GROMACS .gro file of C-alpha atoms in nm:
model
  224
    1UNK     CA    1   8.250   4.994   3.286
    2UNK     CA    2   8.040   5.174   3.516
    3UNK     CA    3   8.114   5.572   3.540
    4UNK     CA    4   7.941   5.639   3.903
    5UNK     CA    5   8.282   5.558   4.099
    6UNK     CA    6   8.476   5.790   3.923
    7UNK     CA    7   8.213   6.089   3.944
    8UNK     CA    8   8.158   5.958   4.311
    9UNK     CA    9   8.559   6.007   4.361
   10UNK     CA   10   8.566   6.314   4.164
   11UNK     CA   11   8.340   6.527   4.334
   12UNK     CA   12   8.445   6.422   4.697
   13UNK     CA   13   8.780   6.583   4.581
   14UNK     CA   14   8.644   6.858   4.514
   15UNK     CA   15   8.465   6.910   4.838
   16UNK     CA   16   8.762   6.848   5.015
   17UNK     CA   17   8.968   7.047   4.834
   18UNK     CA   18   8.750   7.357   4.864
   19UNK     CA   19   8.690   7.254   5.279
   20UNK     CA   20   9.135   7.307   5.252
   21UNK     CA   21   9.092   7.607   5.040
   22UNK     CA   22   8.814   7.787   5.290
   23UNK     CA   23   9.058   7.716   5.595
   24UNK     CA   24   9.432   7.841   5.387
   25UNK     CA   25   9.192   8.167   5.342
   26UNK     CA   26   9.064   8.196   5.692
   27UNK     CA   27   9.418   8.175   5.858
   28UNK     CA   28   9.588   8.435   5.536
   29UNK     CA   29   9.282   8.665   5.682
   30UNK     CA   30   9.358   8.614   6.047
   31UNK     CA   31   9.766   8.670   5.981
   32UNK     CA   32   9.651   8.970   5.799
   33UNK     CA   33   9.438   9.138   6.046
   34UNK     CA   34   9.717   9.068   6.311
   35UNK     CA   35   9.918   9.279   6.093
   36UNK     CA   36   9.745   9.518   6.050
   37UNK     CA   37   9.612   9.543   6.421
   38UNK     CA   38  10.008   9.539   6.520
   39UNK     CA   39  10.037   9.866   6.270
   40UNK     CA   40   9.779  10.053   6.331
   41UNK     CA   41   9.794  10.080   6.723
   42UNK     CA   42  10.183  10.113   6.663
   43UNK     CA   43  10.240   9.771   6.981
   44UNK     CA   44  10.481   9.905   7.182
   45UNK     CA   45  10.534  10.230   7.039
   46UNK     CA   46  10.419  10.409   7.317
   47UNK     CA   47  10.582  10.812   7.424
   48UNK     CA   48  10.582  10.994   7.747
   49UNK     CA   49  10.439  11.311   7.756
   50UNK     CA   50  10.651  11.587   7.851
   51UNK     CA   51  10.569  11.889   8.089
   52UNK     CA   52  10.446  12.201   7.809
   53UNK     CA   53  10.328  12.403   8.165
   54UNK     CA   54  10.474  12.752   8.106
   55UNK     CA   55  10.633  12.725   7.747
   56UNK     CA   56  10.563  12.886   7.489
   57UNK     CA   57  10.292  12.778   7.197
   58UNK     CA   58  10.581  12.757   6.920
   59UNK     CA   59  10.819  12.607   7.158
   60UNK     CA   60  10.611  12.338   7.299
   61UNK     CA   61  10.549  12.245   6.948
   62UNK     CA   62  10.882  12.168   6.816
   63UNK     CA   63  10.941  11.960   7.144
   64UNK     CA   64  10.633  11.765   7.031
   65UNK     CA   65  10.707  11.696   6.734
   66UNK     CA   66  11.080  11.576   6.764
   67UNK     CA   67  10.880  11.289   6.961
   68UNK     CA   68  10.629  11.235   6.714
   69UNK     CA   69  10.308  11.415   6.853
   70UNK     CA   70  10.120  11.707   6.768
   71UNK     CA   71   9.956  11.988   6.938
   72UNK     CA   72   9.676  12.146   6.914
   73UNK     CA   73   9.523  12.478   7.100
   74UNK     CA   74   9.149  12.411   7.243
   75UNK     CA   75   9.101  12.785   7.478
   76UNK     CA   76   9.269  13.073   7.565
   77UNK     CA   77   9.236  13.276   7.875
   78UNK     CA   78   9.322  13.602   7.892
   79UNK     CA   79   9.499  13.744   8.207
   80UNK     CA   80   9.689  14.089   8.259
   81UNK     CA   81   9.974  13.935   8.452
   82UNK     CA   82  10.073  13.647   8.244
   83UNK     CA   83  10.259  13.576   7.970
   84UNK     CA   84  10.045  13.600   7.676
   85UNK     CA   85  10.109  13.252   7.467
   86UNK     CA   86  10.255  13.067   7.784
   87UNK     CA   87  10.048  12.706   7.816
   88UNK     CA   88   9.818  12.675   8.144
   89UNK     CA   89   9.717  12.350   8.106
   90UNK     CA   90   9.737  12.002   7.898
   91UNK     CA   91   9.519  11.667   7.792
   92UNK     CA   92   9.709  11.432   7.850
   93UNK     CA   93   9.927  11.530   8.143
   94UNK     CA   94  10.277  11.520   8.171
   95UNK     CA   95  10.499  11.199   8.208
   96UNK     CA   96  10.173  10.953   8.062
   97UNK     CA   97  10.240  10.716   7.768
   98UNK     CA   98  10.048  10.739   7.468
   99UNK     CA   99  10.102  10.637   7.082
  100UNK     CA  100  10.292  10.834   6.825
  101UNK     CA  101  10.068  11.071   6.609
  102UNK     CA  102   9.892  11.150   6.955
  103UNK     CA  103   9.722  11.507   6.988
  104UNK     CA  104   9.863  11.683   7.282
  105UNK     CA  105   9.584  11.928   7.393
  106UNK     CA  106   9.664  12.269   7.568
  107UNK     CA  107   9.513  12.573   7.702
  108UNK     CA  108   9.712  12.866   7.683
  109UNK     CA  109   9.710  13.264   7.816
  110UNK     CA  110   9.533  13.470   7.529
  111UNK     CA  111   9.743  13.776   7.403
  112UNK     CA  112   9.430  13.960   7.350
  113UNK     CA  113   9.172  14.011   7.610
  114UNK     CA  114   8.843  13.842   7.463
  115UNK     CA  115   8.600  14.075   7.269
  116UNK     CA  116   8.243  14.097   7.482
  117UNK     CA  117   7.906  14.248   7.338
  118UNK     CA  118   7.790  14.562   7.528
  119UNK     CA  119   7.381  14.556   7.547
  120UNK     CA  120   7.194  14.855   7.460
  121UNK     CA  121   7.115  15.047   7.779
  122UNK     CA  122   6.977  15.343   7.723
  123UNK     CA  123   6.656  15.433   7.976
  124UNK     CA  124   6.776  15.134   8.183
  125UNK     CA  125   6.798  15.242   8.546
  126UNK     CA  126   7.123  15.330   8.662
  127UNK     CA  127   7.100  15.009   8.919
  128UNK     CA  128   6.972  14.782   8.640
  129UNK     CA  129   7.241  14.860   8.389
  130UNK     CA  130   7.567  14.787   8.665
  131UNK     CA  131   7.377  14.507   8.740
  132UNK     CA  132   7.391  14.384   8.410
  133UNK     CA  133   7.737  14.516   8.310
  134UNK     CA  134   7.868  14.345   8.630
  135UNK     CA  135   7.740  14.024   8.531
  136UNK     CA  136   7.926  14.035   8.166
  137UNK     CA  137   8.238  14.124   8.346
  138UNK     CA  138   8.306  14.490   8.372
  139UNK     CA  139   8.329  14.602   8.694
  140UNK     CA  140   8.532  14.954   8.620
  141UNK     CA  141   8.182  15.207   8.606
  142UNK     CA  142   8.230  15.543   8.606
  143UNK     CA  143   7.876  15.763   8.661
  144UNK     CA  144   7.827  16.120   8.511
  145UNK     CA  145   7.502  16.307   8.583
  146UNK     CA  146   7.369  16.525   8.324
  147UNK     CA  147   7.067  16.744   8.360
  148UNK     CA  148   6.741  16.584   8.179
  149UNK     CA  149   6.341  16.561   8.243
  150UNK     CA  150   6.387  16.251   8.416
  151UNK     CA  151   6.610  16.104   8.707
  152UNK     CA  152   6.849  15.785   8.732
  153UNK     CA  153   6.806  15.674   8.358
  154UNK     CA  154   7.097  15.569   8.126
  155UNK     CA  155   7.146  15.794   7.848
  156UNK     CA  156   7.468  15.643   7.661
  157UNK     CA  157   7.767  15.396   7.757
  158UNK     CA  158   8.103  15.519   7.707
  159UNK     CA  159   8.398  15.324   7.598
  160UNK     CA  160   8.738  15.576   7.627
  161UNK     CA  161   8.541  15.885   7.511
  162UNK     CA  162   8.318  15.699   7.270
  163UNK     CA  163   7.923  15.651   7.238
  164UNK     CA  164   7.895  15.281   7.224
  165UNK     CA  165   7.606  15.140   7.004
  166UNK     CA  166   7.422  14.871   7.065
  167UNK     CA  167   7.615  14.523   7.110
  168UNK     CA  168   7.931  14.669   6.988
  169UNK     CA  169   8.209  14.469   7.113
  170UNK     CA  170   8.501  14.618   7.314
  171UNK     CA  171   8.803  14.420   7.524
  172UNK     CA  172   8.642  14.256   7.843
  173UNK     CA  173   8.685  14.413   8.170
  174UNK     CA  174   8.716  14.761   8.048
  175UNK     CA  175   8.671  15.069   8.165
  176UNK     CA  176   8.327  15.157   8.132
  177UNK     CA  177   8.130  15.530   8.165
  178UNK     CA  178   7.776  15.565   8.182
  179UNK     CA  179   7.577  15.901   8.125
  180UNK     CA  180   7.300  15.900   8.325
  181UNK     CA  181   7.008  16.171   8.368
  182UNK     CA  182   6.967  16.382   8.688
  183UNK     CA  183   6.629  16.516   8.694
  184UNK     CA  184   6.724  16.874   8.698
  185UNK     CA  185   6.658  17.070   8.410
  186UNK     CA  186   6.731  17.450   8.391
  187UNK     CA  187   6.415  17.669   8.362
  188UNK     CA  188   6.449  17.895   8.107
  189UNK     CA  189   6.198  18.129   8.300
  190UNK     CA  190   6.426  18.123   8.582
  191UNK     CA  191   6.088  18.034   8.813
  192UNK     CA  192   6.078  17.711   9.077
  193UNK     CA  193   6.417  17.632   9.109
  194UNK     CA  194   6.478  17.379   9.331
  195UNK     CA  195   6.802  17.248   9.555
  196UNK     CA  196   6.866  16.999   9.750
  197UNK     CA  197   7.108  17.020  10.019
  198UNK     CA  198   7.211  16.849  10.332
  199UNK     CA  199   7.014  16.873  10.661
  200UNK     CA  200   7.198  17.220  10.868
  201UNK     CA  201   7.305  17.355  10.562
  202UNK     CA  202   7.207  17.652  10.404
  203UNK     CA  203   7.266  17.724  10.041
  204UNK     CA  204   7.180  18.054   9.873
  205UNK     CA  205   7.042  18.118   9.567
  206UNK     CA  206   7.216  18.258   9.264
  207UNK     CA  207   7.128  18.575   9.182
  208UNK     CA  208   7.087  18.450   8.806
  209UNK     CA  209   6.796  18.257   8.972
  210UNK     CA  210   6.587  18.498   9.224
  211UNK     CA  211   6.304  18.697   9.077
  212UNK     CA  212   6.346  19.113   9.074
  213UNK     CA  213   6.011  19.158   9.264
  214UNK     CA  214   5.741  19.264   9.072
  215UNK     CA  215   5.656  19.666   9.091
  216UNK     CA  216   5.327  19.724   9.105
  217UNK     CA  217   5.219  19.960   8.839
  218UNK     CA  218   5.063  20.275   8.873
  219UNK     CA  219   4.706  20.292   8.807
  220UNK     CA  220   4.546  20.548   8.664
  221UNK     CA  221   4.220  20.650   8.936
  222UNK     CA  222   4.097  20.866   8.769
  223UNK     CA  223   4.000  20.615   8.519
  224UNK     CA  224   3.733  20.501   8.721
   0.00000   0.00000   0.00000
């Protein structure tokens, strides 16, 4: 009896049973990836955002949450008037559908003002240093003259009575003092003084200041 037929008939079988078994394992794989698909984008789960414009950080987030979405701060601006905490602004915007597990970005009003480096600016020139201060946002300069060698140079920045050092950070938009030199310096001889006064004006000179004139002494002819 010949044995080809049977191993002939055997092994198509096979081949046709693994062909089956390839195509019950490509549609388990497809089923399963619908599945999964469905449950990870959560199909039709979808929740409207509600308006967070003018609550409170705490408050906003328990209304989040009861729908399933968190929140999550990205700025803060800081603003005298407002209410410090209260949300300005929100990614996504109110009344738009999104999935559950969603983070609801906000910006809110800072309760501190932000902290801004002050530049060292001593022997800047009076114009250079409000220029720069101005640019960093304080606008609030106070000037005090001091007598010194020089004229129009900045000798210290004050912060509420206080030296400041170089970029030491105070509250932005502060208050802001800067000591700058006047070019007069008291001579201790009490010679040259020099004022300057308006045109038609005449301003007298302390007595502290005028010279006694000098006697002349008496000499002694008959020493020559």
């Amino acid at each position: 009896m010949s044995t080809k037929p049977v191993i002939k008939n055997f092994l198509g079988n096979n081949i046709l049973l693994n062909i089956v078994a390839i195509g019950v394992v490509a549609i388990l794989l497809l089923i399963l990836t619908l599945l999964f698909l469905n449950v990870y984008t959560r199909h039709g789960q979808n929740v409207v955002v509600p308006q967070l414009q003018g609550l409170q950080e705490e408050e906003a987030e328990a209304i989040l949450k009861s729908k399933g979405l968190d929140i999550m701060v990205v700025d803060s601006i800081f603003k005298k008037e407002a209410v410090p905490g209260s949300i300005i602004d929100q990614t996504p915007k109110p009344n738009n559908k999104v999935k559950e597990g969603r983070d609801i970005y906000v910006t809110i009003y800072a309760r501190n003002p932000q902290q801004i480096s002050v530049p060292g600016l001593v022997d800047f020139s009076t114009r250079q240093a409000i220029a720069l201060l101005n640019s960093i946002g304080f606008t609030q300069i106070a000037i005090e003259e001091v007598p010194a060698q020089y004229s129009g140079l900045v000798m210290s920045v004050e912060y509420r009575g206080k030296k400041l050092t170089p970029d030491e950070q105070i509250p932005a938009g502060s208050p802001l003092k800067l000591v700058v030199s006047s070019g007069m310096v008291d001579d201790s001889l009490n010679m040259n003084r020099e004022f300057v006064v308006s045109p038609g004006q005449v301003r007298s000179i302390p007595d502290s200041v005028q010279r006694t004139p000098s006697q002349s002494s008496s000499i002694d002819e008959s020493f020559f």
